[in-house]
GROMACS .gro file of C-alpha atoms in nm:
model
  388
    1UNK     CA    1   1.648   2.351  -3.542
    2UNK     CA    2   1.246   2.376  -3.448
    3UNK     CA    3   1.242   2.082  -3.581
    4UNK     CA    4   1.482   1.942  -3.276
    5UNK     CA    5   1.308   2.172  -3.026
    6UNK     CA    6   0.935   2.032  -3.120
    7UNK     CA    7   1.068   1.659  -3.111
    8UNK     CA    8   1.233   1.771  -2.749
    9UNK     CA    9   0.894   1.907  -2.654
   10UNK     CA   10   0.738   1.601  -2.765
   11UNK     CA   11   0.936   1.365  -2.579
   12UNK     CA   12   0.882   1.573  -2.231
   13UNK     CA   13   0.503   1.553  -2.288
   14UNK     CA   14   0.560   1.162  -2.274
   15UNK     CA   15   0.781   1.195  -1.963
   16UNK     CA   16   0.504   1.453  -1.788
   17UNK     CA   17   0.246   1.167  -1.905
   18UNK     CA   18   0.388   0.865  -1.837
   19UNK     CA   19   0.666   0.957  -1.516
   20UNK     CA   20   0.546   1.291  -1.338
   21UNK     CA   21   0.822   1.352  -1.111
   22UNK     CA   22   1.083   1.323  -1.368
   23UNK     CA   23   0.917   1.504  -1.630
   24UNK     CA   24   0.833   1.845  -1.331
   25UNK     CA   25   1.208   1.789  -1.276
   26UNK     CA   26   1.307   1.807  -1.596
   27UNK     CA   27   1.118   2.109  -1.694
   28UNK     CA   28   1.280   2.292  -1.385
   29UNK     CA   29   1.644   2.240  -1.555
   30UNK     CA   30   1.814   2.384  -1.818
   31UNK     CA   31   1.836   2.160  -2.194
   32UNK     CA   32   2.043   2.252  -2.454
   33UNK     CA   33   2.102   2.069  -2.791
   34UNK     CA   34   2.436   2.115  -3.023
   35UNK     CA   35   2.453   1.963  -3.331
   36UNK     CA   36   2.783   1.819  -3.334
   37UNK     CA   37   2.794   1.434  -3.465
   38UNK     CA   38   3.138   1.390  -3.264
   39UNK     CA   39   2.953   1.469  -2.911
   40UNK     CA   40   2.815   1.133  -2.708
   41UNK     CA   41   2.396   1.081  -2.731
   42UNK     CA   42   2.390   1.337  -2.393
   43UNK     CA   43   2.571   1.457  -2.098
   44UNK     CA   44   2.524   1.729  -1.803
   45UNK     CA   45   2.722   1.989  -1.637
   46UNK     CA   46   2.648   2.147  -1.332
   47UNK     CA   47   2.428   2.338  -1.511
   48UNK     CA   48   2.240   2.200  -1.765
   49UNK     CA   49   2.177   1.895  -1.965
   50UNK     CA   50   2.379   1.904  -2.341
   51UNK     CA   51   2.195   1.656  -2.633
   52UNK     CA   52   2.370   1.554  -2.924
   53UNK     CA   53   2.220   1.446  -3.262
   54UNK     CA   54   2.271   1.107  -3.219
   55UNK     CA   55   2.031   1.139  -2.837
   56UNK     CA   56   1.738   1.161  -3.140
   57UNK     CA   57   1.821   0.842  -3.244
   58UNK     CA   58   1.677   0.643  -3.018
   59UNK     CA   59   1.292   0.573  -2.941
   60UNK     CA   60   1.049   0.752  -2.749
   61UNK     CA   61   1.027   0.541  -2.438
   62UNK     CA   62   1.422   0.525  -2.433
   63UNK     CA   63   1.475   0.916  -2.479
   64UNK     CA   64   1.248   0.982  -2.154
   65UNK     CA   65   1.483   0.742  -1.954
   66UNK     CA   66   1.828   0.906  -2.100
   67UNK     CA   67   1.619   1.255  -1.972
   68UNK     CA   68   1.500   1.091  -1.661
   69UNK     CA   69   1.890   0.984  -1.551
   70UNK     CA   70   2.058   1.301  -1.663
   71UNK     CA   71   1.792   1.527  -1.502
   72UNK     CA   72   1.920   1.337  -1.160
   73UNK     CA   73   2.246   1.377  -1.226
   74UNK     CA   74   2.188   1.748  -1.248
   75UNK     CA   75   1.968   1.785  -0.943
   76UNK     CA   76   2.189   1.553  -0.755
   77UNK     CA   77   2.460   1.802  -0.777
   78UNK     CA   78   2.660   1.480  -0.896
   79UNK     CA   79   2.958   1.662  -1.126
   80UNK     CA   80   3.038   1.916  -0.814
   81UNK     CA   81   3.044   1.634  -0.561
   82UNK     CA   82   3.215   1.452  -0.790
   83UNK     CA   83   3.475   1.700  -0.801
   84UNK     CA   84   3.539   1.752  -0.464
   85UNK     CA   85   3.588   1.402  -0.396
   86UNK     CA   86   3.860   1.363  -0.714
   87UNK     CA   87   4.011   1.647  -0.524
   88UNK     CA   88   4.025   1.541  -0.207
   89UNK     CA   89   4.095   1.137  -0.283
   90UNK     CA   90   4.334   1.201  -0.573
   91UNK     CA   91   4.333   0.789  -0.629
   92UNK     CA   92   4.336   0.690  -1.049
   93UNK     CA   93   4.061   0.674  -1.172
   94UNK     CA   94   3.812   0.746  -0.895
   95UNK     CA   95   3.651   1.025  -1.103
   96UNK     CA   96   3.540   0.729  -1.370
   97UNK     CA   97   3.446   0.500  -1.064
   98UNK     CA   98   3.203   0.801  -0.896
   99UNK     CA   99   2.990   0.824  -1.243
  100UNK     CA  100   2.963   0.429  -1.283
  101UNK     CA  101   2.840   0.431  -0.843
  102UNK     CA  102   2.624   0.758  -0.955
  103UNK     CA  103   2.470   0.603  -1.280
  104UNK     CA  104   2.424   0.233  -1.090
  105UNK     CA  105   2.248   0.398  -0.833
  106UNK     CA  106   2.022   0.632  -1.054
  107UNK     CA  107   1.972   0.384  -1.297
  108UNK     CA  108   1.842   0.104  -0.992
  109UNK     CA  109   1.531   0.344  -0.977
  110UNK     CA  110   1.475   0.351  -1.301
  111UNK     CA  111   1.474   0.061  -1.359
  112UNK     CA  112   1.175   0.004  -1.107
  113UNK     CA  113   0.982   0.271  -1.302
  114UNK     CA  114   1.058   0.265  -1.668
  115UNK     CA  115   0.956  -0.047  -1.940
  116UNK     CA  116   1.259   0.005  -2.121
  117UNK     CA  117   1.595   0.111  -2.061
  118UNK     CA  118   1.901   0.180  -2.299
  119UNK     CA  119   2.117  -0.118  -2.370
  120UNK     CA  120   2.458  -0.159  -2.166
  121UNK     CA  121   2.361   0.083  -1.858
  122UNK     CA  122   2.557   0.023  -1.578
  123UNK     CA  123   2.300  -0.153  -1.315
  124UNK     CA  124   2.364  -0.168  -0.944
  125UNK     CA  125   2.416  -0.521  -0.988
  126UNK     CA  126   2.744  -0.459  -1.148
  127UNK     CA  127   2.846  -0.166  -0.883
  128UNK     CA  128   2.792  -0.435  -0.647
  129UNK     CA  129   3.040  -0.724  -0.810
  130UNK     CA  130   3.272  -0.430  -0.923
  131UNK     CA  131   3.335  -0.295  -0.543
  132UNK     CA  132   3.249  -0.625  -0.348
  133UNK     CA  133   2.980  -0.432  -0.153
  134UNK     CA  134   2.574  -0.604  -0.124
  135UNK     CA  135   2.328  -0.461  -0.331
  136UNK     CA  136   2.105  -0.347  -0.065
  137UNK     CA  137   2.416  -0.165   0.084
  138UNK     CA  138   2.440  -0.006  -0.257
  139UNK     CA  139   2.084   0.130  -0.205
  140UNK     CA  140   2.110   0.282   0.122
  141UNK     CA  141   2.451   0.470   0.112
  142UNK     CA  142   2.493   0.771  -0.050
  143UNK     CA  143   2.820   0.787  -0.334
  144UNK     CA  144   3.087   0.904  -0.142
  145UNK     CA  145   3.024   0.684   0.148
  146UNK     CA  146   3.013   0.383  -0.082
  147UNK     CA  147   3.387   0.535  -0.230
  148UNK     CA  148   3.479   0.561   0.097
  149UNK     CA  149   3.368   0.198   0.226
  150UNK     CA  150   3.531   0.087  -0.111
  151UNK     CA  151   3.903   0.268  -0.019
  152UNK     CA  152   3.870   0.168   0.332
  153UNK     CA  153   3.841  -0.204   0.210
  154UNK     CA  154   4.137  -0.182  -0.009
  155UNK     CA  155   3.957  -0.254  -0.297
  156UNK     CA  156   4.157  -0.291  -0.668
  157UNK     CA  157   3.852  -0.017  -0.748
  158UNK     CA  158   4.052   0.057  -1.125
  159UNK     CA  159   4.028  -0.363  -1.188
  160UNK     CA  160   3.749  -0.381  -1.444
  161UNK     CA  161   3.611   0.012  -1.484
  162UNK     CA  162   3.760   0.005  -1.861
  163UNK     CA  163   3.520  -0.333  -1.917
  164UNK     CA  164   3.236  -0.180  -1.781
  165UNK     CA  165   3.293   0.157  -1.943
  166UNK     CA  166   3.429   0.019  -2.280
  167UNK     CA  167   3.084  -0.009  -2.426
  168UNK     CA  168   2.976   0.386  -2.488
  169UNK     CA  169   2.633   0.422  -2.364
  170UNK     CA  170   2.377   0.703  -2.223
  171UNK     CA  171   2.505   0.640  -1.867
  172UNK     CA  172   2.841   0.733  -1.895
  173UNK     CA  173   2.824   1.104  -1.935
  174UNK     CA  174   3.052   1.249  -2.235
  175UNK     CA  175   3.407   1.329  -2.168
  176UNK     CA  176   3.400   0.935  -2.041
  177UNK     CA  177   3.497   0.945  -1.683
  178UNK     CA  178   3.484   1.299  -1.568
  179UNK     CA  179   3.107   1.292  -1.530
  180UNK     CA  180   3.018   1.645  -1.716
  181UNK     CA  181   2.995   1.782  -2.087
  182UNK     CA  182   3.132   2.139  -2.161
  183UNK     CA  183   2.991   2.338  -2.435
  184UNK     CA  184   3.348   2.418  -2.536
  185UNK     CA  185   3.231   2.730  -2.732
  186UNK     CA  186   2.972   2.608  -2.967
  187UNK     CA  187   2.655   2.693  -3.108
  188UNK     CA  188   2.398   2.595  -2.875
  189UNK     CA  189   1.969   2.548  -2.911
  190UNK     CA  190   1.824   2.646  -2.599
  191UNK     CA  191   1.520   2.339  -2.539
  192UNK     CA  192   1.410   2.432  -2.188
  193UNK     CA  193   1.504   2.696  -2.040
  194UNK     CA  194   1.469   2.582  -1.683
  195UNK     CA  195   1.478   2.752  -1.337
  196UNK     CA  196   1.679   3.089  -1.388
  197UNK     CA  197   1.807   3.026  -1.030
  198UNK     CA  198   2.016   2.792  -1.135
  199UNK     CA  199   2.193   2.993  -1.377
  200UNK     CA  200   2.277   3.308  -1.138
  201UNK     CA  201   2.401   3.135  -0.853
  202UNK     CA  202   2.711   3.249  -0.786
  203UNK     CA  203   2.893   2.949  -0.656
  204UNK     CA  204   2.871   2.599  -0.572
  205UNK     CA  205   2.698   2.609  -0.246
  206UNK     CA  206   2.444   2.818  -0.343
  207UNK     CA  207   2.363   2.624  -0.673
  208UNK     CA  208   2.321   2.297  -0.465
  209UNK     CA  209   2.088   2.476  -0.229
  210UNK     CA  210   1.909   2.581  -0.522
  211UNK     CA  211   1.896   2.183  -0.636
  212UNK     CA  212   1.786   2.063  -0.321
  213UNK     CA  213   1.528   2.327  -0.308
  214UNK     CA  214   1.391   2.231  -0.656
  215UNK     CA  215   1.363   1.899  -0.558
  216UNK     CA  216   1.181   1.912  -0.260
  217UNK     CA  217   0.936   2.103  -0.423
  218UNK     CA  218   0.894   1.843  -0.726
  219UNK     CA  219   0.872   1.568  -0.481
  220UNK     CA  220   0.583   1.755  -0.322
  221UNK     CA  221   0.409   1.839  -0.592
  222UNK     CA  222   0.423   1.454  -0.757
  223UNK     CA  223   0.320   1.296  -0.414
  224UNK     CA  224   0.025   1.507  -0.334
  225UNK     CA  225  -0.106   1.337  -0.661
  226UNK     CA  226   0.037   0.995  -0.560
  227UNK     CA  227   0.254   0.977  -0.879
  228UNK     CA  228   0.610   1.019  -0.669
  229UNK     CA  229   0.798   0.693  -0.703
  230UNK     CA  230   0.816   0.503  -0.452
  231UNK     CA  231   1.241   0.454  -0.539
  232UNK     CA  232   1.322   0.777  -0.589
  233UNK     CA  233   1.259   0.923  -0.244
  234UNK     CA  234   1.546   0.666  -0.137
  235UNK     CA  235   1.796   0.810  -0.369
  236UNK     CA  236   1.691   1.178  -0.315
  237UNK     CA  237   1.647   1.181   0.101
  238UNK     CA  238   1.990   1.127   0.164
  239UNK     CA  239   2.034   1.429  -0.005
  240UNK     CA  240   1.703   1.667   0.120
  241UNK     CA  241   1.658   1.525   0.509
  242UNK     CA  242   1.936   1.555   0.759
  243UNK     CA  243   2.024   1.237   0.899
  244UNK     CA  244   1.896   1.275   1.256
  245UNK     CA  245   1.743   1.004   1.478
  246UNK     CA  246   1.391   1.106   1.486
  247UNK     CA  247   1.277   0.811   1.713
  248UNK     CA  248   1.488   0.985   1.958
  249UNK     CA  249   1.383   1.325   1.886
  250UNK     CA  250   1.022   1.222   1.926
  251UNK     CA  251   1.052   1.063   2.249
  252UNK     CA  252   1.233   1.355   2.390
  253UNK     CA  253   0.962   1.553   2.289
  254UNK     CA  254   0.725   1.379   2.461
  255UNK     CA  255   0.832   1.376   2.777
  256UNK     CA  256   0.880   1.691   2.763
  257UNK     CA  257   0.513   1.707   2.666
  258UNK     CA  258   0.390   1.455   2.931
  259UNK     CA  259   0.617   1.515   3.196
  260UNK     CA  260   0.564   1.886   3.251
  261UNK     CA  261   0.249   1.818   3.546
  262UNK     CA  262   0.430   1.743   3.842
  263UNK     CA  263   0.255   1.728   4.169
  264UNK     CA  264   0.317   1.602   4.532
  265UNK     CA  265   0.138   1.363   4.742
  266UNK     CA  266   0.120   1.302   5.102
  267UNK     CA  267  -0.019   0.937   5.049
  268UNK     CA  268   0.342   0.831   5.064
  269UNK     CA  269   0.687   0.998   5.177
  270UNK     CA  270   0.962   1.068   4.949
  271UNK     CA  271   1.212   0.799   4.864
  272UNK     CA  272   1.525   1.037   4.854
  273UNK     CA  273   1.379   1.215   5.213
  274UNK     CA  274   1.120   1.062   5.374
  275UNK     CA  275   1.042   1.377   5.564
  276UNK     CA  276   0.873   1.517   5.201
  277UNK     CA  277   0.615   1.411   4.977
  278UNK     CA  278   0.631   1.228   4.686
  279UNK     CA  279   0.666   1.398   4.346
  280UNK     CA  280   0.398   1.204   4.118
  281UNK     CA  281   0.352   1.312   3.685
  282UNK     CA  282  -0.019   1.337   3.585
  283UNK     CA  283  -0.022   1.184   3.248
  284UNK     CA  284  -0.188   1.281   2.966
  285UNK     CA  285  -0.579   1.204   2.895
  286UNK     CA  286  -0.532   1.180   2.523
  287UNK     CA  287  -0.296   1.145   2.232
  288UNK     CA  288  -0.402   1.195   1.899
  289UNK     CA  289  -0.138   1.042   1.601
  290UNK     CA  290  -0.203   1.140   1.259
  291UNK     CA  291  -0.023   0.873   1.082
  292UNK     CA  292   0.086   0.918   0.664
  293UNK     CA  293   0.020   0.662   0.506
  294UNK     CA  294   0.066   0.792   0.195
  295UNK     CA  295   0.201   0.586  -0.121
  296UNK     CA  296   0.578   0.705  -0.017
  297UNK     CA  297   0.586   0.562   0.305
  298UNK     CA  298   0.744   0.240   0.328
  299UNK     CA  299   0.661  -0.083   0.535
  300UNK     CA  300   0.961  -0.020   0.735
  301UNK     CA  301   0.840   0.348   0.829
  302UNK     CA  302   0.492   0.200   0.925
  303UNK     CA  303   0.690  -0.032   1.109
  304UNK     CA  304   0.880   0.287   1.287
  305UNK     CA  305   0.517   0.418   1.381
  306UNK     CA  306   0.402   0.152   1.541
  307UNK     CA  307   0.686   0.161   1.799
  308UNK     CA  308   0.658   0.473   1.869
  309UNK     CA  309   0.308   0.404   1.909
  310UNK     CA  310   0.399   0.178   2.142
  311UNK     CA  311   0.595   0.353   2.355
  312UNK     CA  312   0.344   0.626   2.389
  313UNK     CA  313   0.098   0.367   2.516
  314UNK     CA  314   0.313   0.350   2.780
  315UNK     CA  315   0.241   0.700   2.919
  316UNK     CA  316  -0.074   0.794   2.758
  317UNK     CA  317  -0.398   0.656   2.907
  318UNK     CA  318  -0.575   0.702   2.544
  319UNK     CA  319  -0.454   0.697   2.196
  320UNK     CA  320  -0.623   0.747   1.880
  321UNK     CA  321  -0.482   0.706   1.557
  322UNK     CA  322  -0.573   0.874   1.242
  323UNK     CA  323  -0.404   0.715   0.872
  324UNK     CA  324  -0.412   0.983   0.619
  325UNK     CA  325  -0.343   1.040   0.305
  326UNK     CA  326  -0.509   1.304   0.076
  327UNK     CA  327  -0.754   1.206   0.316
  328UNK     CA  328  -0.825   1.114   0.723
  329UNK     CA  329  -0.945   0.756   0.763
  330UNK     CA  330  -1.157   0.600   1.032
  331UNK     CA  331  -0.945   0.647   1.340
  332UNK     CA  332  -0.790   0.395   1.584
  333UNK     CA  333  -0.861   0.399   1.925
  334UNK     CA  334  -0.554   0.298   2.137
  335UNK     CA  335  -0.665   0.231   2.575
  336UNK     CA  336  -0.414  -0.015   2.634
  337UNK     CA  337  -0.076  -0.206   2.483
  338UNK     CA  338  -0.296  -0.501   2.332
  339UNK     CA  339  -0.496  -0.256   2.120
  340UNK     CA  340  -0.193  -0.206   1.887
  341UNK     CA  341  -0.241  -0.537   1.699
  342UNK     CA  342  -0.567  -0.319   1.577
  343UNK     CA  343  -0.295  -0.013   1.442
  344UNK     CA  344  -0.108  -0.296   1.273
  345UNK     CA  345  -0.420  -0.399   1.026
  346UNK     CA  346  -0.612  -0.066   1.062
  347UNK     CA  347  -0.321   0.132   0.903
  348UNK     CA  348  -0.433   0.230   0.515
  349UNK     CA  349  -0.364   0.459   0.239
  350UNK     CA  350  -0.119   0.501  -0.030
  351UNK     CA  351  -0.195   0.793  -0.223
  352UNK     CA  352  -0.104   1.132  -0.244
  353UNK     CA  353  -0.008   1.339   0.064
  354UNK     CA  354  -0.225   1.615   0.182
  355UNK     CA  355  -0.259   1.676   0.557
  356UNK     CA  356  -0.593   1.922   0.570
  357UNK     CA  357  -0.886   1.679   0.624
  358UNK     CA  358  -0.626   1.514   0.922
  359UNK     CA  359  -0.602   1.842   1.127
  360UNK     CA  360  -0.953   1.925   1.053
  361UNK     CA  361  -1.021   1.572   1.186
  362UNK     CA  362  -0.760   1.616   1.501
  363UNK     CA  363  -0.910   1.954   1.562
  364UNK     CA  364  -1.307   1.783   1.607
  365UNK     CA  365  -1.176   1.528   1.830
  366UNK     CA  366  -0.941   1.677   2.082
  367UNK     CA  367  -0.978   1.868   2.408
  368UNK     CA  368  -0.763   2.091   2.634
  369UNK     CA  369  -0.468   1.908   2.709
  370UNK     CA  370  -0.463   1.686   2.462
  371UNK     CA  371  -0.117   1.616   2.240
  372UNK     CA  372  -0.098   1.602   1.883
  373UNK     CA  373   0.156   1.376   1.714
  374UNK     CA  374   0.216   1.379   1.331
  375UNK     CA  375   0.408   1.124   1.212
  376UNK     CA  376   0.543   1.181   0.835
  377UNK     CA  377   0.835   1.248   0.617
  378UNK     CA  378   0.678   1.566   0.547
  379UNK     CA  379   0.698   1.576   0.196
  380UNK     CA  380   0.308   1.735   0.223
  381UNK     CA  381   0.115   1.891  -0.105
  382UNK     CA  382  -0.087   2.096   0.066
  383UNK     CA  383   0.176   2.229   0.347
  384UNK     CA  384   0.175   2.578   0.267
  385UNK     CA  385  -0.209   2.580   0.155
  386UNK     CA  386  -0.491   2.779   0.291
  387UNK     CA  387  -0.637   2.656   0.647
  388UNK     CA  388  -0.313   2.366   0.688
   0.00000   0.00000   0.00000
């Protein structure tokens, strides 16, 4: 058995190496190994990850994937969600069909990160010709709303699950269909011991908090060194950020921030009484945007910043912009609408995330009254750090 538990140790030294985020991931979870030739390569509970004999089998680079997609399965709280909705949509079947959405969905960012991949894994190509739903669809719903989308469509969702499933391979978790392993009372190796969290929660709820909680801090730690993948923060936000419109947040914000300085004038009456003075807002001298540019942000976020840029040109008589990553770039000075063709080229970055040289930057440049804006996804290494 040390001889299993040094290979183990070997192949999560590769994963640390070669795919940071999965590999602090995995060493935050609970392995076990039971040497039992009739068990599948690997599997998870809600729990833990379970190897077989036969997971030793295969090469280095394809071991680190199997980890890689069964660690997400864990922290993804997949076998509990996928439990709940077997329960609630009691349709044949759908219990197979949530692994093969789960594993074509894990295994599409993967695939983006990892040279090789184990042969016959269900890809989101095949999610997407099994449940007549686009690819890029696929990508930005979460599981159950993809189940859901599939019921509401009518779809025959049992026609070909037993040809993609017939082939065993490391995606479809043991017990083929129900999306967990159970330890069914035998001798078990202990490989990592993971988070002890995990282990004492007491129910459901509180074990996914504990997930969630585990993988916001991974994702932190792996983009302050700009090693986060850039596909796994699609597959993991859905699950971490609460689904709010933050354009609209924003916005409110800022009038709130810019429209608190109301005076009157006698330079021209009222238009509801004429009788009165007019009410006139003193805007705001300057707005300073710290801007993340960091490897995780996408062009479409970028995008996102430069409207709201724009519409804070609108009230603000002087902007300037400030791209950071794990560190503050030359800033952008904003006076009128035209200038943001200069944000569009002048944004750069894409490394880790850590916000202190930013403030420390915001801080030399701004005056009383001035607004600060930071625009990010948050996911900051040095958040909790001294002098952030």
């Amino acid at each position: 058995m040390k001889d299993v538990v040094e290979k183990f140790r070997n192949i999560l030294s590769s994963l640390m190496f070669n795919h940071v985020f999965y590999g602090l991931l995995l060493k935050r979870l609970r392995v076990v190994y039971i040497n039992d030739e009739n068990m599948p390569p690997c599997g998870v509970n809600k729990r833990e990850i379970i190897l077989s004999p036969k997971f030793f089998r295969y090469n280095n680079c394809v071991q680190q994937y199997i980890l890689a997609h069964e660690a997400m399965h864990v922290a993804l709280s997949h076998p509990e969600r996928m439990r709940r909705f077997a329960e609630r949509f009691k349709i044949l079947n759908i219990n197979v069909l949530f692994n093969v959405v789960a594993d074509g969905k894990i295994n599409d960012v993967l695939d983006e990160e990892f040279e090789c991949a184990p042969d016959g894994r269900i890809t989101i190509s095949r999610v997407a010709m099994l449940l007549d739903i686009d690819v890029e669809t696929l990508r930005k719903l979460s599981v159950e709303e993809i189940l859901l989308r599939a019921i509401k469509k009518g779809s025959k969702m049992a026609v070909k699950i037993d040809e993609i499933v017939s082939e065993p391979t490391n995606d479809i978790s043991p017990e083929t269909g129900k999306g967990q392993c159970e330890k069914s009372g035998k001798k078990v190796v202990v490989l990592n011991e993971g988070d002890r969290e995990i282990e004492k929660a007491k129910d459901d709820k509180e074990l996914e908090k504990i997930k969630k909680k585990i993988l916001a801090e991974v994702l932190v730690s792996s983009k302050s060194i700009g090693r986060a993948p850039l596909g796994v923060e699609r597959i993991v936000s859905g699950m971490l950020k609460p689904k709010v419109d933050w354009r609209r947040i924003i916005k409110s914000a800022m009038e709130k921030a810019l429209g608190n300085d109301v005076r009157k004038t006698w330079s021209r009456s009222s238009r509801k009484n004429p009788d009165y003075p007019a009410k006139y807002t003193i805007g705001v001298n300057k707005v300073i945007i710290l801007a993340d540019t960091s490897g995780s942000i996408s062009q479409k976020q970028l995008r996102q910043y430069i409207g709201e840029i724009f519409s804070i040109s609108k009230i603000a008589r002087k902007i300037i912009v400030v791209p950071w990553d794990v560190e503050a770039y030359k800033e952008i000075v904003v006076r009128s609408r035209a200038d943001i063709r200069k944000v569009r080229v002048g944004l750069r970055g894409g490394g880790g995330t850590l916000i202190h040289d930013a403030l420390k930057k915001a801080l030399d440049i701004m005056s009383n009254g001035d607004i600060v804006v930071i625009l990010s996804d948050y996911y900051i290494g040095d958040l909790y750090g001294g002098g952030v």
